[in-house]
XYZ file of C-alpha atoms in Angstrom:
537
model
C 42.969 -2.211 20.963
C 42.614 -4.992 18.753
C 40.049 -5.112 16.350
C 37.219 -7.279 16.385
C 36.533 -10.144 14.278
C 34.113 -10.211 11.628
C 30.792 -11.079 12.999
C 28.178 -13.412 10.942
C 24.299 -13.709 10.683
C 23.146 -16.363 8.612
C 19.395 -16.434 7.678
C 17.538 -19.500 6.986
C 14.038 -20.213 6.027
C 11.521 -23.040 6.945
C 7.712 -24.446 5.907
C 7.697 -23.012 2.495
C 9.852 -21.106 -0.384
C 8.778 -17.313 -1.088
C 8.645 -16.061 2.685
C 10.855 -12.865 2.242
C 14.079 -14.225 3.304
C 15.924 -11.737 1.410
C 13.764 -8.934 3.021
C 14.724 -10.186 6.688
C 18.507 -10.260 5.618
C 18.602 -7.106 4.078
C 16.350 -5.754 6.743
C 18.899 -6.774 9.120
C 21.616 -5.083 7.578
C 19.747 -1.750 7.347
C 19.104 -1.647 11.263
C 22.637 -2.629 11.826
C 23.724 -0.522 9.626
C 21.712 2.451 11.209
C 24.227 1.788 14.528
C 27.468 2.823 12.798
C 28.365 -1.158 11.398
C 30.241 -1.688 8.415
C 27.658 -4.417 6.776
C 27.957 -6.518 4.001
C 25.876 -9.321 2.466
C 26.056 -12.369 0.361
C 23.543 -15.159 -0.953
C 23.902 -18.125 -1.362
C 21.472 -19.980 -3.835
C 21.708 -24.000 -4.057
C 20.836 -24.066 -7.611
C 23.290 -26.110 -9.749
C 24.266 -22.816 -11.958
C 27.981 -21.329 -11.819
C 25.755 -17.815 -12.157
C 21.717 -16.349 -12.152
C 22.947 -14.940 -15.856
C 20.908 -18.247 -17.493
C 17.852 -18.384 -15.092
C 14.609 -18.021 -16.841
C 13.426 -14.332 -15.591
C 9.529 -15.910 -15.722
C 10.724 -18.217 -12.909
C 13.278 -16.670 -11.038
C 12.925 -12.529 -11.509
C 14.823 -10.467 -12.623
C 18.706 -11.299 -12.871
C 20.292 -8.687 -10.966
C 23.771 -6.957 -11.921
C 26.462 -5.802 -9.457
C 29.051 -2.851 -10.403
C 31.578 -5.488 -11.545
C 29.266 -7.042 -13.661
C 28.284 -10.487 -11.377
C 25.083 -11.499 -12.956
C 22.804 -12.295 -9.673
C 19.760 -13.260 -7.730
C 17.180 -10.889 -7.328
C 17.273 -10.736 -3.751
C 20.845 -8.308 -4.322
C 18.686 -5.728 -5.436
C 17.494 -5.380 -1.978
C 20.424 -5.904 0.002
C 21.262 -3.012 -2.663
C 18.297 -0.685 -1.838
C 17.695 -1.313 2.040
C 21.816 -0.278 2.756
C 22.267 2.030 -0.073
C 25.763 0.192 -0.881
C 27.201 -1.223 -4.580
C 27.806 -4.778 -3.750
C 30.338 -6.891 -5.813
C 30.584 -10.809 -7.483
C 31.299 -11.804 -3.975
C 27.717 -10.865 -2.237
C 26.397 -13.905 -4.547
C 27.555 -17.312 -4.484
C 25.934 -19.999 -6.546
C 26.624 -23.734 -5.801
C 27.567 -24.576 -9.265
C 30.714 -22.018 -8.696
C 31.656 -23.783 -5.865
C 31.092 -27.342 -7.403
C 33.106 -25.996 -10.366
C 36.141 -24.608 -7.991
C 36.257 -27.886 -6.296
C 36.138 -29.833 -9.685
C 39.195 -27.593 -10.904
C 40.993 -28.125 -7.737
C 41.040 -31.889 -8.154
C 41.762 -31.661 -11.401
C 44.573 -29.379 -11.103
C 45.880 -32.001 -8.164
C 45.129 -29.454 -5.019
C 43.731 -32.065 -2.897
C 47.081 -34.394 -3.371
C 45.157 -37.823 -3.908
C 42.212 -37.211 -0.994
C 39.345 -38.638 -2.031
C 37.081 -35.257 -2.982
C 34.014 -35.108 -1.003
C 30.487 -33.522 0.101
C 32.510 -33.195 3.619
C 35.372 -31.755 4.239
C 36.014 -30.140 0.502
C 32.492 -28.492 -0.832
C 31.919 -27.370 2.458
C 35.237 -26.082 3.448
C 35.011 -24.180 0.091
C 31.539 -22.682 0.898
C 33.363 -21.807 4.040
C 35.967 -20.148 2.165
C 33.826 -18.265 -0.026
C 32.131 -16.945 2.867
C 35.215 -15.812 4.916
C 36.829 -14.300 1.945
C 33.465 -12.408 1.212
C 33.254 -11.365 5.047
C 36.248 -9.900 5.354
C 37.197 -5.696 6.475
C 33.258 -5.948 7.793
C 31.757 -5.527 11.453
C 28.431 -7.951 10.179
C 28.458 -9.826 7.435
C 25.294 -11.282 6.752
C 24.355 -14.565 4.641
C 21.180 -15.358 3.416
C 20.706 -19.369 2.438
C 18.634 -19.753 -0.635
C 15.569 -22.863 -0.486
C 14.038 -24.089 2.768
C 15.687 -25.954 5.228
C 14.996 -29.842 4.044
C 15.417 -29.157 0.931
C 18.059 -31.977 -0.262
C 20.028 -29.036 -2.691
C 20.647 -26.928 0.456
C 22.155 -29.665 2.557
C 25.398 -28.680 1.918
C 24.988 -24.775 2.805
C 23.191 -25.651 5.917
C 26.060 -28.064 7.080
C 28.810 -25.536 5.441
C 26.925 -22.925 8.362
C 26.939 -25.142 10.983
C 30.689 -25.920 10.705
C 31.430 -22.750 10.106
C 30.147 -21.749 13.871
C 33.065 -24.443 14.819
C 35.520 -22.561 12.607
C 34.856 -18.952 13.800
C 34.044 -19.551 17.246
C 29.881 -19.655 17.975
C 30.521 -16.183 19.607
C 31.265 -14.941 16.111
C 27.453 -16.280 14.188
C 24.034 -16.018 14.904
C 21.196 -17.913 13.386
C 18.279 -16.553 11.776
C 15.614 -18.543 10.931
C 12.324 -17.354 9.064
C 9.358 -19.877 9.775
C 5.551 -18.974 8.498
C 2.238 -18.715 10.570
C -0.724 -19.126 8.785
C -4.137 -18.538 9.585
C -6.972 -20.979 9.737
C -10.203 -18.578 9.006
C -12.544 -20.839 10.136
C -11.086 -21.162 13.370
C -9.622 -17.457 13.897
C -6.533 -18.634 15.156
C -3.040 -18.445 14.217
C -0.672 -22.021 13.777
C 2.620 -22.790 14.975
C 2.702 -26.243 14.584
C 4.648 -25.720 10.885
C 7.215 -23.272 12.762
C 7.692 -25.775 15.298
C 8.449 -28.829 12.871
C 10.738 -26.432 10.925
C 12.963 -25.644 13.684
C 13.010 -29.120 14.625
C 14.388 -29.838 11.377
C 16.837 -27.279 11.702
C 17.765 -28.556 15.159
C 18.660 -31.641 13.284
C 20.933 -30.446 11.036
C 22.933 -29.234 13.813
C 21.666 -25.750 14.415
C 20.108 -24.494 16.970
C 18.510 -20.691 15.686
C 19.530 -17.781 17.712
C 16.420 -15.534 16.485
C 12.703 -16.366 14.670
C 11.013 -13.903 12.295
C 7.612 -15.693 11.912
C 6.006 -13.852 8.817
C 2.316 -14.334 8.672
C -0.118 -12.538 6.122
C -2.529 -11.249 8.700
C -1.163 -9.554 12.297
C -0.569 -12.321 15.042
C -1.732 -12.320 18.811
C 1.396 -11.617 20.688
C 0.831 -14.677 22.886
C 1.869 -16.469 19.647
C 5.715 -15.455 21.347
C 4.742 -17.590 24.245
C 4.061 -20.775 22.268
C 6.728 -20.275 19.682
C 9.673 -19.848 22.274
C 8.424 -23.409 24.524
C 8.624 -25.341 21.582
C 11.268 -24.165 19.515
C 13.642 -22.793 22.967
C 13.849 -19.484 21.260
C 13.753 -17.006 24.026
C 10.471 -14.440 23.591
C 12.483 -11.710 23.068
C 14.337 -13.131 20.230
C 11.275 -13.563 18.329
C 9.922 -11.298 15.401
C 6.319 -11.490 14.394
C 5.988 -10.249 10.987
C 3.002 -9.520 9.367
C 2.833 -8.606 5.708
C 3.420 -4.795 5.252
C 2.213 -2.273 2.814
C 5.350 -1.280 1.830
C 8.872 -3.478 2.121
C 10.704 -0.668 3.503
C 8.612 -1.144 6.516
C 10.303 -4.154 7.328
C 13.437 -3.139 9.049
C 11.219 -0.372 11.445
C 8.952 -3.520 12.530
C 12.523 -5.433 13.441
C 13.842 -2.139 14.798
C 10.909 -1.642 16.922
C 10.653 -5.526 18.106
C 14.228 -5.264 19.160
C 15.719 -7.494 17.258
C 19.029 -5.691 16.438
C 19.223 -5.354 20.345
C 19.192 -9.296 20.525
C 21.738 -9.653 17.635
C 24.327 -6.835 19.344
C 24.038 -8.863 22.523
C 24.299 -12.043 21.041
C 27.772 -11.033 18.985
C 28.780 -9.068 21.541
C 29.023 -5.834 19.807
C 29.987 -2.519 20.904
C 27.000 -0.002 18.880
C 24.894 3.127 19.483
C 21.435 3.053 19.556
C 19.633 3.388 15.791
C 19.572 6.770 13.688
C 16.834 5.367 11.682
C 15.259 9.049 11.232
C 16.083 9.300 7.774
C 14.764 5.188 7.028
C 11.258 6.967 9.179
C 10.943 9.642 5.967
C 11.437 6.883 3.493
C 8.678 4.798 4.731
C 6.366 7.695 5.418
C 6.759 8.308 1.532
C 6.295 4.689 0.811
C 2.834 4.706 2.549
C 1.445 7.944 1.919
C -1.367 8.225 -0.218
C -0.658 11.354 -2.570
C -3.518 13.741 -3.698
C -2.235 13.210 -7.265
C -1.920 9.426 -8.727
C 0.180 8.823 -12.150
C -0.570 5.391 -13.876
C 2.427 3.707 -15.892
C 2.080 1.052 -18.491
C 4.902 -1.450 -18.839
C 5.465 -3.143 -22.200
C 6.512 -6.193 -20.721
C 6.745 -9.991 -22.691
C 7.775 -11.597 -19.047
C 3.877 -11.618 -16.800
C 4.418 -14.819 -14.855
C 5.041 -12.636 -11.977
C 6.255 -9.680 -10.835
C 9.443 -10.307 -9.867
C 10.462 -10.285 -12.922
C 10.774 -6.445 -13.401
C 11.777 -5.736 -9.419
C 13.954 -3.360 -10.061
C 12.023 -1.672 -12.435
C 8.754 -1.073 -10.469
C 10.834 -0.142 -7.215
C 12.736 2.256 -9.487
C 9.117 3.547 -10.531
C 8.029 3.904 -7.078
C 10.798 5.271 -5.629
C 10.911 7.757 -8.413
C 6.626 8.816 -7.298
C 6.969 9.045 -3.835
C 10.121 11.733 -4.067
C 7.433 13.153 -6.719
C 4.790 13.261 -4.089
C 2.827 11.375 -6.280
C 1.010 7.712 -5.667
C 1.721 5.129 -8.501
C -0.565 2.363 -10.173
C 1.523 0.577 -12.747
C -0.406 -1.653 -14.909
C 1.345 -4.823 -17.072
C 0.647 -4.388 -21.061
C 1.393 -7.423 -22.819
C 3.694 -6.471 -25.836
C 3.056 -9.597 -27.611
C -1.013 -8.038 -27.876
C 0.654 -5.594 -30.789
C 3.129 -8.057 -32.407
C 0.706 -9.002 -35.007
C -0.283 -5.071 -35.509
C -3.958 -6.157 -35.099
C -4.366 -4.839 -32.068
C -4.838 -0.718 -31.763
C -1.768 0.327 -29.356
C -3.585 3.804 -29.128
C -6.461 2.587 -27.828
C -4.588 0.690 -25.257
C -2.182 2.714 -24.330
C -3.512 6.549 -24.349
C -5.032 5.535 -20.775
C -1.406 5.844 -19.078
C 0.536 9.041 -18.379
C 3.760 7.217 -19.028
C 5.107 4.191 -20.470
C 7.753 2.184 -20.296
C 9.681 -0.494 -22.618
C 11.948 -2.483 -19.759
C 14.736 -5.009 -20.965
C 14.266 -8.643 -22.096
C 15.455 -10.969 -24.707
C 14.282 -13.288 -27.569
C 11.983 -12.474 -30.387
C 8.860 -12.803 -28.602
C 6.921 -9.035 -28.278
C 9.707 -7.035 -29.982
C 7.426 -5.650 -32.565
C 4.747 -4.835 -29.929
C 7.373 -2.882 -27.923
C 8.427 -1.566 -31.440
C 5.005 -0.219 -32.397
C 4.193 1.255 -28.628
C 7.895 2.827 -28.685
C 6.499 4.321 -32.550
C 2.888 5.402 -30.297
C 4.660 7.120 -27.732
C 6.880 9.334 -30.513
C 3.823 9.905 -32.706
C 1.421 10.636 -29.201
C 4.536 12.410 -27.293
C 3.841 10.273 -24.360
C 6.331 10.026 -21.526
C 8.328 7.338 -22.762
C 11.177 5.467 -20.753
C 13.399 2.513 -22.314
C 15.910 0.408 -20.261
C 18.297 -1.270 -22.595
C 15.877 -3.093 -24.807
C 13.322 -0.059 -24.847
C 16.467 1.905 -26.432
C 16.598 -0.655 -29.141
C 12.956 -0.701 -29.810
C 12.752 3.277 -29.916
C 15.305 3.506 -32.152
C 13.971 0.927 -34.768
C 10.786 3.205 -34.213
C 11.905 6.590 -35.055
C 13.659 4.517 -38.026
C 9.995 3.485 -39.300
C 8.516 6.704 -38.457
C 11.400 8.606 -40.425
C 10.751 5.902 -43.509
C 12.870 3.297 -43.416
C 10.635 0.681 -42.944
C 13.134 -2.223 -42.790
C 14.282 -1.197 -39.917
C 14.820 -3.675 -37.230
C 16.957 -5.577 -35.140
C 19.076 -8.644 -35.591
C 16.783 -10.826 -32.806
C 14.036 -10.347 -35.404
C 16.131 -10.966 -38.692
C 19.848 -11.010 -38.539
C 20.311 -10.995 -42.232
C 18.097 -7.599 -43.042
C 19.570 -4.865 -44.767
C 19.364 -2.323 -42.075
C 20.148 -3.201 -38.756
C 20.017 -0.453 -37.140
C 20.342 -2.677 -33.759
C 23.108 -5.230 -34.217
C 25.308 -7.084 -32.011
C 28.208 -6.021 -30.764
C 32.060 -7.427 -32.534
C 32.960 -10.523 -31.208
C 28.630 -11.756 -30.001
C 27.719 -14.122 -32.592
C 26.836 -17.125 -32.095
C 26.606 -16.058 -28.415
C 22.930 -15.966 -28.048
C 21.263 -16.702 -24.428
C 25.149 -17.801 -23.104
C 26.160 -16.785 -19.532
C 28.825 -13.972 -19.052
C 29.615 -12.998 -22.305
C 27.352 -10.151 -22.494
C 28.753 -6.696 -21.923
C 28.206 -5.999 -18.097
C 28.579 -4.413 -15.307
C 29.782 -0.107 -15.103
C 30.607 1.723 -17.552
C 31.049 5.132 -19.026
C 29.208 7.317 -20.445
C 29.576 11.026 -21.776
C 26.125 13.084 -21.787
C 25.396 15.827 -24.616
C 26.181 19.395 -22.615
C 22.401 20.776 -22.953
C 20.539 17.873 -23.718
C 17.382 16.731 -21.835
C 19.750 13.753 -20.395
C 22.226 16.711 -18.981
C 19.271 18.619 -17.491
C 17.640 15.322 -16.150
C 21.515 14.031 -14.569
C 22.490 17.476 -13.493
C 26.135 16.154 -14.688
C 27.589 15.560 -17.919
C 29.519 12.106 -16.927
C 28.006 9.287 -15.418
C 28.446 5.702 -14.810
C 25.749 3.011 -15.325
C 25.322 -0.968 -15.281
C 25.017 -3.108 -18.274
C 23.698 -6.291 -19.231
C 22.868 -6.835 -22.927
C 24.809 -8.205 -25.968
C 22.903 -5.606 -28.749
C 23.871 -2.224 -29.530
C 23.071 0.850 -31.670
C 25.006 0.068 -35.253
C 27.148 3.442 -35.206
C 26.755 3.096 -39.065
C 23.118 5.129 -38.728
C 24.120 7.812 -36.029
C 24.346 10.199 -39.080
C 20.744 9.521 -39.991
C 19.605 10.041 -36.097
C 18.705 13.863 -36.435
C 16.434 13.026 -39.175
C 14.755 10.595 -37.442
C 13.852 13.016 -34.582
C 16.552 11.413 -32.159
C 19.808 12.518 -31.003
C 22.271 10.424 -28.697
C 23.024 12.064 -25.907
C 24.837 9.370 -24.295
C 27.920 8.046 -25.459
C 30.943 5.591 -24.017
C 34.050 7.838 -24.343
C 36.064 4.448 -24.747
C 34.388 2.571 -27.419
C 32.098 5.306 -28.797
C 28.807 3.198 -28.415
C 25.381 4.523 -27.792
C 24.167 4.878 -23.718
C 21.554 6.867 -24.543
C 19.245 8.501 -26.837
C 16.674 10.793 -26.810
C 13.399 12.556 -28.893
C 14.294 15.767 -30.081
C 11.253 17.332 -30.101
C 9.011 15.606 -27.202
C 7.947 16.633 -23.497
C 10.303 13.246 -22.552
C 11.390 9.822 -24.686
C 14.735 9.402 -23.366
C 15.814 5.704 -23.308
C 19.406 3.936 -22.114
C 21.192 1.051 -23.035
C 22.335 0.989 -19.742
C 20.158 -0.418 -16.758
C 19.338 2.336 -14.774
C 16.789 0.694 -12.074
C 19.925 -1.076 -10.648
C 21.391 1.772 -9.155
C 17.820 3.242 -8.009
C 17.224 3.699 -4.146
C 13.891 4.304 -2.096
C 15.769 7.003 -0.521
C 17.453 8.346 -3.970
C 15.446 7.425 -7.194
C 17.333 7.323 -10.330
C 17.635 10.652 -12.001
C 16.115 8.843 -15.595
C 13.175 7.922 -13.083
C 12.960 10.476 -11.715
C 12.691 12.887 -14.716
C 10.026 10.527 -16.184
C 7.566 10.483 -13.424
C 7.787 14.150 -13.105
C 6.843 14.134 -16.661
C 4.146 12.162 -16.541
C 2.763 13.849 -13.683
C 2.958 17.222 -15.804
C 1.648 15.152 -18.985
C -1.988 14.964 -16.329
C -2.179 18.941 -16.571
């Protein structure tokens, strides 16, 4: 029998920016998934950059890294954690890559004298892109960045419609994720703004298959009614969504609503019915309130908001809920200690853990140095992603004596740079794709608390950062009370290091949070929240 062709969902969002698109889609993916589908999943963002690897983190979150080292939209990190799959430079599409392509194609004389435009040419190559990424899948599932009006996401929405035309409309569903809010004052829940969005939608061409209507309080189910006469969405193909307590409750709601029932009819299909048994234990962790409670402090220098370290508090969470422990994590601002005028003890001898996440620029490096120095002096529970190795190094330097000690973001001409940049990074500073990224290797120190925290001696872990340990002090480490225990067998640079003697400071160059699941937390995440549960004893 022949097989199938690749089936597509895309996943649009109306009324306003922020609604959890990215959720639905990777949502989506998890119940199909749960039926015995090969799934994949791509965004694709409207903004005018070939890559997320320049996006201001205090805007735009975290940039997230795939395996082959595609610098990325957050929302990856979900598709990531809800399927439990490594997903490659082809799950994220940016328009200025596909502006770029179609720039290099005229230029290189592809087009043969056509006059190069919106329509055919950047739409046939967001088609392309699409196709290519879709291919050797059952679903493949694309989430459109913006809200439908916006005039940057024109493009994508008409590159989707005409894609329905070039696959066949059995082959694509429509998603579309609208909002209902809530007017207190007159206890009722509006549709009117999900209407008018699907109206716009409808004139662009596309007429949506399925609604998730997120609202931040639970909707009367009459809502269904209204929704499906004006928008001609049948009742059953509409989700009501109410915010959750955890994300991971997401894809039971959709699950339970029937919604991956719809989208199996709809595509025509042939799937089981849903093992979600083992998604069921993940979200009874993620909402059970533990007798025991360990509070974190992040050093962080990025507090606009909290997407900025997504990976990194998941990682944490994930990491306390396979400890049977609840989590509070509280945001310290490292730029408080920059000065040294402020008394890091006193701040931070109130958490059971800390931890010194990645970032770049000058700004709060000497805070994170002097709560790295706290948490060797205190032996608190310490955990550094690639910039919190840095900064712990530089502060078991200055503990040691050698006060100089520093980094080349604070003062690339010091005598001891014990942090430096790696050959062939200057003059590289803040500039997309030339940092090192993506997998590696890395050898771990038989015996070491890494070894006993990995269970294995040879790993591989994501990068994204352009500093490294200079190799010129790993003689001194030992008598700073460090040891590497972490090293890349091909070019001999520092993954990780660790305290010698200290209940746990074990830091990584690497970024471990990216490869952290909420139904597998990361064995460095792992090994510090147990810690800093025992640390309460």
């Amino acid at each position: 029998m022949a097989k199938q062709p690749t089936k597509y969902v895309f996943v649009t969002g109306g009324v306003l920016s922020g609604l959890g698109k990215g959720i639905t889609a990777a949502s989506i993916a998890n119940i199909l998934k749960a039926r015995g589908l090969k799934v994949n999943l791509q965004k694709c963002d409207p903004y005018l950059n070939v890559d997320a690897g320049t996006l201001n983190p205090r805007e735009h979150g975290e940039c997230f890294v795939t395996r082959d080292g595609a610098e990325t939209d957050l929302d990856l990190g979900h598709y990531e954690r809800f399927i439990d799959e490594e997903l490659t430079q082809a799950s994220s599409l940016m328009a200025g890559r596909v502006l770029l392509k179609v720039i290099q194609d005229e230029r290189a004389g592809k087009y043969q004298g056509e006059d190069v435009q919106i329509i055919p040419h950047l739409t046939g190559a967001i088609q392309d892109y699409i196709q290519e990424a879709g291919k050797g899948f059952d679903v493949h599932i694309v989430e459109i960045g913006g809200t439908v009006g916006d005039y940057e996401s024109l493009s994508f929405i008409e590159a989707i419609r005409e894609f329905g035309i070039r696959v066949g409309s059995a082959n694509c569903a429509y998603v579309h994720v609208v909002y209902l809010p809530y007017l207190g004052a007159s206890q009722e829940t509006k549709t009117k703004p999900a209407q008018n969005s699907v109206r716009d939608l409808r004139g662009l061409g596309i007429a949506p298959d399925i609604l998730v209507a997120r609202s931040e309080q639970p909707s009367n189910p009459s809502v269904k009614i209204k929704l499906s006469l004006f928008t001609g969405v049948a009742p059953e193909a509409i989700a009501l969504l109410p915010n959750a307590s955890s994300i991971y409750q997401v894809p039971l709601t959709l699950e339970d609503s029937g919604l991956a029932d719809v989208i199996v009819k709809r595509l025509g299909l042939d799937a089981p019915s849903a093992d979600m048994a083992a998604w069921r234990d993940v979200v009874k962790r993620a909402t059970t309130k533990y007798d025991k409670t360990v509070h974190i402090g992040v050093i962080a220098k990025y507090l606009d908001n909290t997407d900025t370290y997504m990976s990194v508090f998941e990682a944490l969470k994930s990491a306390a809920m396979w400890n049977d422990s609840s989590i509070e994590i509280s945001w310290v601002d490292a730029e408080q200690f920059d000065d040294g005028t402020a008394d890091v003890a006193t701040v931070l001898d109130q958490y059971d853990g800390i931890v010194v996440p990645g970032g770049f620029g000058q700004r709060g490096l000497e805070g994170k140095i002097r709560a790295a120095q706290y948490a060797l002096e205190a032996k608190k529970p310490y955990l550094g992603l690639c910039l919190g190795l840095q900064m712990a190094v530089i502060a078991a330097a200055r503990n040691a004596g050698l006060t100089g000690a520093t980094t080349f973001e604070l003062d690339a001409a010091a005598p001891d740079l014990v942090i430096n940049t790696m050959d062939g990074q200057a003059d590289k500073a803040m500039t997309g794709g030339t940092m090192r990224l993506g997998d590696y290797n890395c050898d771990i120190t038989a015996g070491s608390l890494a070894a006993e925290t990995y269970g294995v001696t040879e790993i591989v872990e994501r990068h994204r950062h352009r500093g490294e340990c200079n190799n010129a002090y790993l003689g001194d480490f030992a008598s700073w009370g460090i040891m590497a225990s972490g090293i890349n067998p091909d070019n001999g640079l520092v993954e990780i290091i660790e305290a010698i003697d200290h209940p746990f400071m074990m830091a990584s160059q690497f970024h471990p949070e990216f490869k952290s699941r909420p139904n597998r937390p990361h064995p460095m995440f792992a090994g510090f929240i147990k810690a800093a549960v025992t640390s309460q004893a």
